[in-house]
Amino acid sequence: MSKAQKFKALRGFRDFPPEDLGLREHLFTVWRRVARRYGFQEYDGPPLEELALYTEKSGDEIVGQLYNFQDKGGREVALRPEMTPSLARILSHRSRSLPKPIRWYSIPQLFRYERAQRGRLREHFQWNVDLMGEEGVEADAEVLAVALDALRELGLEAEDIRARVSDRRLLAALLRSAGVPEDRLVTAYTIVDKVEREGRDRILDRLEKEVGLDREAGEQILSLFDSPGLDGVRAAYGSDPEVQGALREVEAFMTVMEELGLGDFLEFDLTIVRGLAYYTGIVFEIFDRKGEFRAICGGGRYDALLERVGGDPLPAVGFGMGDVVVGEILKERKLAPEYAREVDVFIVSIGDELRPLARRLARSLRDRGRSVTTPLRSLSVRKQFQAASAEGAREVLVLGPEELARGAVVVRTMTDGTEREVPLRELAPELQVPDLAGA
Ligand code: HAM
């Protein structure tokens, strides 16, 4: 009877045995390749930061999910729940000397004390791509193009995924015209961000209590979300000059996305607000079209954050894409790479007296960069071949006394079982036949 497992990974935390690490590495490889293709450079920062970096900048939702504690020196610290505040801090005093635009990316592991559920864990890896020092929609579009290109490279096309796009300036103009006071705008964002999850009545209550809007004004806001397309907004509010200006920005953004060849992925959607407090312009989230999964990616423009963490003012736009949701989608669509154990060469010795030569040959091949395994104890020839298959060897080198007497070894290609004799000298020039005598 097997013993009950005493220690398990904490809830919401993952182990990565090789087959799972394979998928994670596949994502990281594509993320890095696409970021570099757009000229982004990789950076990193510490996983533990001062608590105040988040309590002041990220907004209540993330603050409620912090892994925070007092360290032994009495400092209030937190594991990073997102990368953007660290990026703003790292850049705050460096940005002046850097050529603009600054294009940086990172793949940090992040920690949020969330209710662990499908697509949401307490740790995840998040690809962050941020562009600083440009304020126009061309920069916004380029950043979203990076996200979409990575998903395309992973095998997801416009029929699989869509980017839902809105603009906080547009939403601000609409909320103001519904009577939301300036100092309540950020609170109103976080409330309407929950429209899809919390339901009308709760949203109306919260708008009344937290923003001071009566039911009628609240209904007016919610009606915006009933037909959240650009045409609906234009029809209802197009005469408001502030709304007009914001609409022009969104339209310009859409045009650049068309020119970048990604128009099919886009949908304007006013219900995309984003939970984080610091966004100031275009905001977007990418979803699977069937709506089975949570957001794959989220981001937007945040022009005031660098100044707010004490640095030089610098416009910025970026996104975060987690490894959890995209990993689930790839598995479901059979787009995840097959996991296979692999080694270039397995060396079989016919007779224990040839095992020292097997070790020398292994050394020589590894020095040439090949991956090589050979049994670590005496095994029958049949068992050695079984081990070679189990290890996923592409080739087996058979050291046998008869062939070695001719200075040769047998090379078997495992895919088709063909065999040929190859002079040992060719495989490992420094292992001359005289070495055999000492083997
Ligand atoms: P976020 O929307 O909080 O944005 O997270 C971005 C993405 O990370 C989500 O769409 C989701 O794929 C993934 N993610 C977030 N939380 C979890 C979780 N608990 N478990 C699994 N995956 C998760 C940000 O964090 C912004 N700082 C992104 C950004 C960068 N904005 C500008 N630059």
PDB file of C-alpha atoms in Angstrom, residues 51-169:
ATOM      1  CA  LEU A  51       4.885  47.124  -0.252  1.00  0.00           C
ATOM      2  CA  ALA A  52       4.158  50.815  -0.912  1.00  0.00           C
ATOM      3  CA  LEU A  53       5.112  50.406  -4.590  1.00  0.00           C
ATOM      4  CA  TYR A  54       1.837  48.505  -5.065  1.00  0.00           C
ATOM      5  CA  THR A  55      -0.458  50.025  -2.457  1.00  0.00           C
ATOM      6  CA  GLU A  56      -0.002  53.408  -4.099  1.00  0.00           C
ATOM      7  CA  LYS A  57       0.087  52.509  -7.780  1.00  0.00           C
ATOM      8  CA  SER A  58      -1.768  49.348  -8.731  1.00  0.00           C
ATOM      9  CA  GLY A  59      -5.271  49.917  -7.369  1.00  0.00           C
ATOM     10  CA  ASP A  60      -7.378  48.121  -4.765  1.00  0.00           C
ATOM     11  CA  GLU A  61      -8.005  44.885  -6.657  1.00  0.00           C
ATOM     12  CA  ILE A  62      -4.352  43.851  -6.800  1.00  0.00           C
ATOM     13  CA  VAL A  63      -3.604  45.226  -3.336  1.00  0.00           C
ATOM     14  CA  GLY A  64      -6.228  42.846  -1.934  1.00  0.00           C
ATOM     15  CA  GLN A  65      -4.295  39.961  -3.525  1.00  0.00           C
ATOM     16  CA  LEU A  66      -0.811  40.782  -2.282  1.00  0.00           C
ATOM     17  CA  TYR A  67       1.542  38.295  -0.670  1.00  0.00           C
ATOM     18  CA  ASN A  68       2.965  40.797   1.792  1.00  0.00           C
ATOM     19  CA  PHE A  69       4.786  40.501   5.100  1.00  0.00           C
ATOM     20  CA  GLN A  70       7.238  42.242   7.362  1.00  0.00           C
ATOM     21  CA  ASP A  71      10.837  41.153   6.787  1.00  0.00           C
ATOM     22  CA  LYS A  72      13.269  40.546   9.641  1.00  0.00           C
ATOM     23  CA  GLY A  73      14.370  44.175   9.484  1.00  0.00           C
ATOM     24  CA  GLY A  74      10.789  45.338  10.036  1.00  0.00           C
ATOM     25  CA  ARG A  75      10.293  46.480   6.401  1.00  0.00           C
ATOM     26  CA  GLU A  76       6.880  46.066   4.779  1.00  0.00           C
ATOM     27  CA  VAL A  77       7.506  44.048   1.614  1.00  0.00           C
ATOM     28  CA  ALA A  78       5.486  42.156  -1.024  1.00  0.00           C
ATOM     29  CA  LEU A  79       6.155  39.502  -3.654  1.00  0.00           C
ATOM     30  CA  ARG A  80       5.593  41.173  -7.022  1.00  0.00           C
ATOM     31  CA  PRO A  81       1.975  40.717  -8.206  1.00  0.00           C
ATOM     32  CA  GLU A  82       2.717  42.483 -11.521  1.00  0.00           C
ATOM     33  CA  MET A  83       5.787  43.874 -13.264  1.00  0.00           C
ATOM     34  CA  THR A  84       4.652  47.350 -14.309  1.00  0.00           C
ATOM     35  CA  PRO A  85       5.390  49.189 -11.011  1.00  0.00           C
ATOM     36  CA  SER A  86       8.888  47.599 -10.897  1.00  0.00           C
ATOM     37  CA  LEU A  87       9.473  48.632 -14.518  1.00  0.00           C
ATOM     38  CA  ALA A  88       8.431  52.203 -13.701  1.00  0.00           C
ATOM     39  CA  ARG A  89      10.747  52.187 -10.671  1.00  0.00           C
ATOM     40  CA  ILE A  90      13.699  50.693 -12.594  1.00  0.00           C
ATOM     41  CA  LEU A  91      13.294  53.219 -15.400  1.00  0.00           C
ATOM     42  CA  SER A  92      12.423  56.241 -13.311  1.00  0.00           C
ATOM     43  CA  HIS A  93      15.937  57.600 -13.045  1.00  0.00           C
ATOM     44  CA  ARG A  94      17.487  55.810 -15.989  1.00  0.00           C
ATOM     45  CA  SER A  95      15.070  56.831 -18.680  1.00  0.00           C
ATOM     46  CA  ARG A  96      16.590  60.266 -19.333  1.00  0.00           C
ATOM     47  CA  SER A  97      19.859  58.802 -20.613  1.00  0.00           C
ATOM     48  CA  LEU A  98      18.224  56.127 -22.813  1.00  0.00           C
ATOM     49  CA  PRO A  99      17.457  56.665 -26.504  1.00  0.00           C
ATOM     50  CA  LYS A 100      13.697  56.765 -27.149  1.00  0.00           C
ATOM     51  CA  PRO A 101      11.579  54.882 -27.729  1.00  0.00           C
ATOM     52  CA  ILE A 102      12.634  52.433 -25.035  1.00  0.00           C
ATOM     53  CA  ARG A 103      11.511  48.904 -25.908  1.00  0.00           C
ATOM     54  CA  TRP A 104      11.819  46.450 -23.015  1.00  0.00           C
ATOM     55  CA  TYR A 105      10.406  43.005 -22.264  1.00  0.00           C
ATOM     56  CA  SER A 106      10.570  40.583 -19.358  1.00  0.00           C
ATOM     57  CA  ILE A 107       9.162  37.200 -18.248  1.00  0.00           C
ATOM     58  CA  PRO A 108       8.814  37.488 -14.452  1.00  0.00           C
ATOM     59  CA  GLN A 109       7.104  35.000 -12.150  1.00  0.00           C
ATOM     60  CA  LEU A 110       4.317  36.872 -10.327  1.00  0.00           C
ATOM     61  CA  PHE A 111       2.375  36.122  -7.153  1.00  0.00           C
ATOM     62  CA  ARG A 112      -1.245  36.983  -6.385  1.00  0.00           C
ATOM     63  CA  TYR A 113      -3.306  35.571  -3.543  1.00  0.00           C
ATOM     64  CA  GLU A 114      -6.341  34.873  -5.753  1.00  0.00           C
ATOM     65  CA  ARG A 115      -9.030  32.244  -5.361  1.00  0.00           C
ATOM     66  CA  ALA A 116      -7.307  29.510  -7.367  1.00  0.00           C
ATOM     67  CA  GLN A 117      -9.543  28.398 -10.258  1.00  0.00           C
ATOM     68  CA  ARG A 118      -9.273  27.463 -13.922  1.00  0.00           C
ATOM     69  CA  GLY A 119      -6.941  29.978 -15.568  1.00  0.00           C
ATOM     70  CA  ARG A 120      -6.148  31.761 -12.293  1.00  0.00           C
ATOM     71  CA  LEU A 121      -3.386  30.581  -9.995  1.00  0.00           C
ATOM     72  CA  ARG A 122      -1.402  32.099  -7.165  1.00  0.00           C
ATOM     73  CA  GLU A 123       1.752  32.218  -9.212  1.00  0.00           C
ATOM     74  CA  HIS A 124       2.175  32.628 -12.940  1.00  0.00           C
ATOM     75  CA  PHE A 125       4.772  33.691 -15.452  1.00  0.00           C
ATOM     76  CA  GLN A 126       3.832  36.800 -17.357  1.00  0.00           C
ATOM     77  CA  TRP A 127       5.394  38.110 -20.545  1.00  0.00           C
ATOM     78  CA  ASN A 128       5.583  41.890 -20.214  1.00  0.00           C
ATOM     79  CA  VAL A 129       6.231  44.017 -23.288  1.00  0.00           C
ATOM     80  CA  ASP A 130       6.415  47.786 -22.768  1.00  0.00           C
ATOM     81  CA  LEU A 131       7.300  50.693 -25.005  1.00  0.00           C
ATOM     82  CA  MET A 132       8.221  54.015 -23.377  1.00  0.00           C
ATOM     83  CA  GLY A 133       8.794  57.487 -24.761  1.00  0.00           C
ATOM     84  CA  GLU A 134       6.136  57.586 -27.508  1.00  0.00           C
ATOM     85  CA  GLU A 135       2.656  58.915 -26.948  1.00  0.00           C
ATOM     86  CA  GLY A 136       0.826  58.256 -30.219  1.00  0.00           C
ATOM     87  CA  VAL A 137      -1.483  55.438 -31.316  1.00  0.00           C
ATOM     88  CA  GLU A 138       1.267  54.005 -33.529  1.00  0.00           C
ATOM     89  CA  ALA A 139       3.097  52.911 -30.377  1.00  0.00           C
ATOM     90  CA  ASP A 140      -0.140  51.475 -28.919  1.00  0.00           C
ATOM     91  CA  ALA A 141      -0.727  49.520 -32.118  1.00  0.00           C
ATOM     92  CA  GLU A 142       2.840  48.220 -32.289  1.00  0.00           C
ATOM     93  CA  VAL A 143       2.606  46.832 -28.767  1.00  0.00           C
ATOM     94  CA  LEU A 144      -0.688  45.047 -29.447  1.00  0.00           C
ATOM     95  CA  ALA A 145       0.827  43.718 -32.694  1.00  0.00           C
ATOM     96  CA  VAL A 146       3.635  42.089 -30.671  1.00  0.00           C
ATOM     97  CA  ALA A 147       1.050  40.263 -28.528  1.00  0.00           C
ATOM     98  CA  LEU A 148      -0.980  39.114 -31.533  1.00  0.00           C
ATOM     99  CA  ASP A 149       2.089  38.012 -33.503  1.00  0.00           C
ATOM    100  CA  ALA A 150       3.195  35.803 -30.608  1.00  0.00           C
ATOM    101  CA  LEU A 151      -0.244  34.183 -30.454  1.00  0.00           C
ATOM    102  CA  ARG A 152      -0.198  33.705 -34.242  1.00  0.00           C
ATOM    103  CA  GLU A 153       3.214  32.086 -33.977  1.00  0.00           C
ATOM    104  CA  LEU A 154       1.801  29.746 -31.324  1.00  0.00           C
ATOM    105  CA  GLY A 155      -0.859  28.703 -33.856  1.00  0.00           C
ATOM    106  CA  LEU A 156      -3.835  30.952 -32.945  1.00  0.00           C
ATOM    107  CA  GLU A 157      -5.375  32.972 -35.763  1.00  0.00           C
ATOM    108  CA  ALA A 158      -8.157  35.559 -36.145  1.00  0.00           C
ATOM    109  CA  GLU A 159     -10.813  32.823 -36.089  1.00  0.00           C
ATOM    110  CA  ASP A 160      -9.507  31.652 -32.696  1.00  0.00           C
ATOM    111  CA  ILE A 161      -8.839  34.888 -30.802  1.00  0.00           C
ATOM    112  CA  ARG A 162      -9.918  38.526 -30.705  1.00  0.00           C
ATOM    113  CA  ALA A 163      -8.469  41.656 -29.150  1.00  0.00           C
ATOM    114  CA  ARG A 164     -11.156  43.737 -27.437  1.00  0.00           C
ATOM    115  CA  VAL A 165     -10.082  47.371 -27.403  1.00  0.00           C
ATOM    116  CA  SER A 166     -11.333  50.487 -25.667  1.00  0.00           C
ATOM    117  CA  ASP A 167      -9.933  53.789 -24.488  1.00  0.00           C
ATOM    118  CA  ARG A 168     -10.007  55.190 -20.976  1.00  0.00           C
ATOM    119  CA  ARG A 169     -10.182  58.759 -22.379  1.00  0.00           C
TER     120      ARG A 169
END
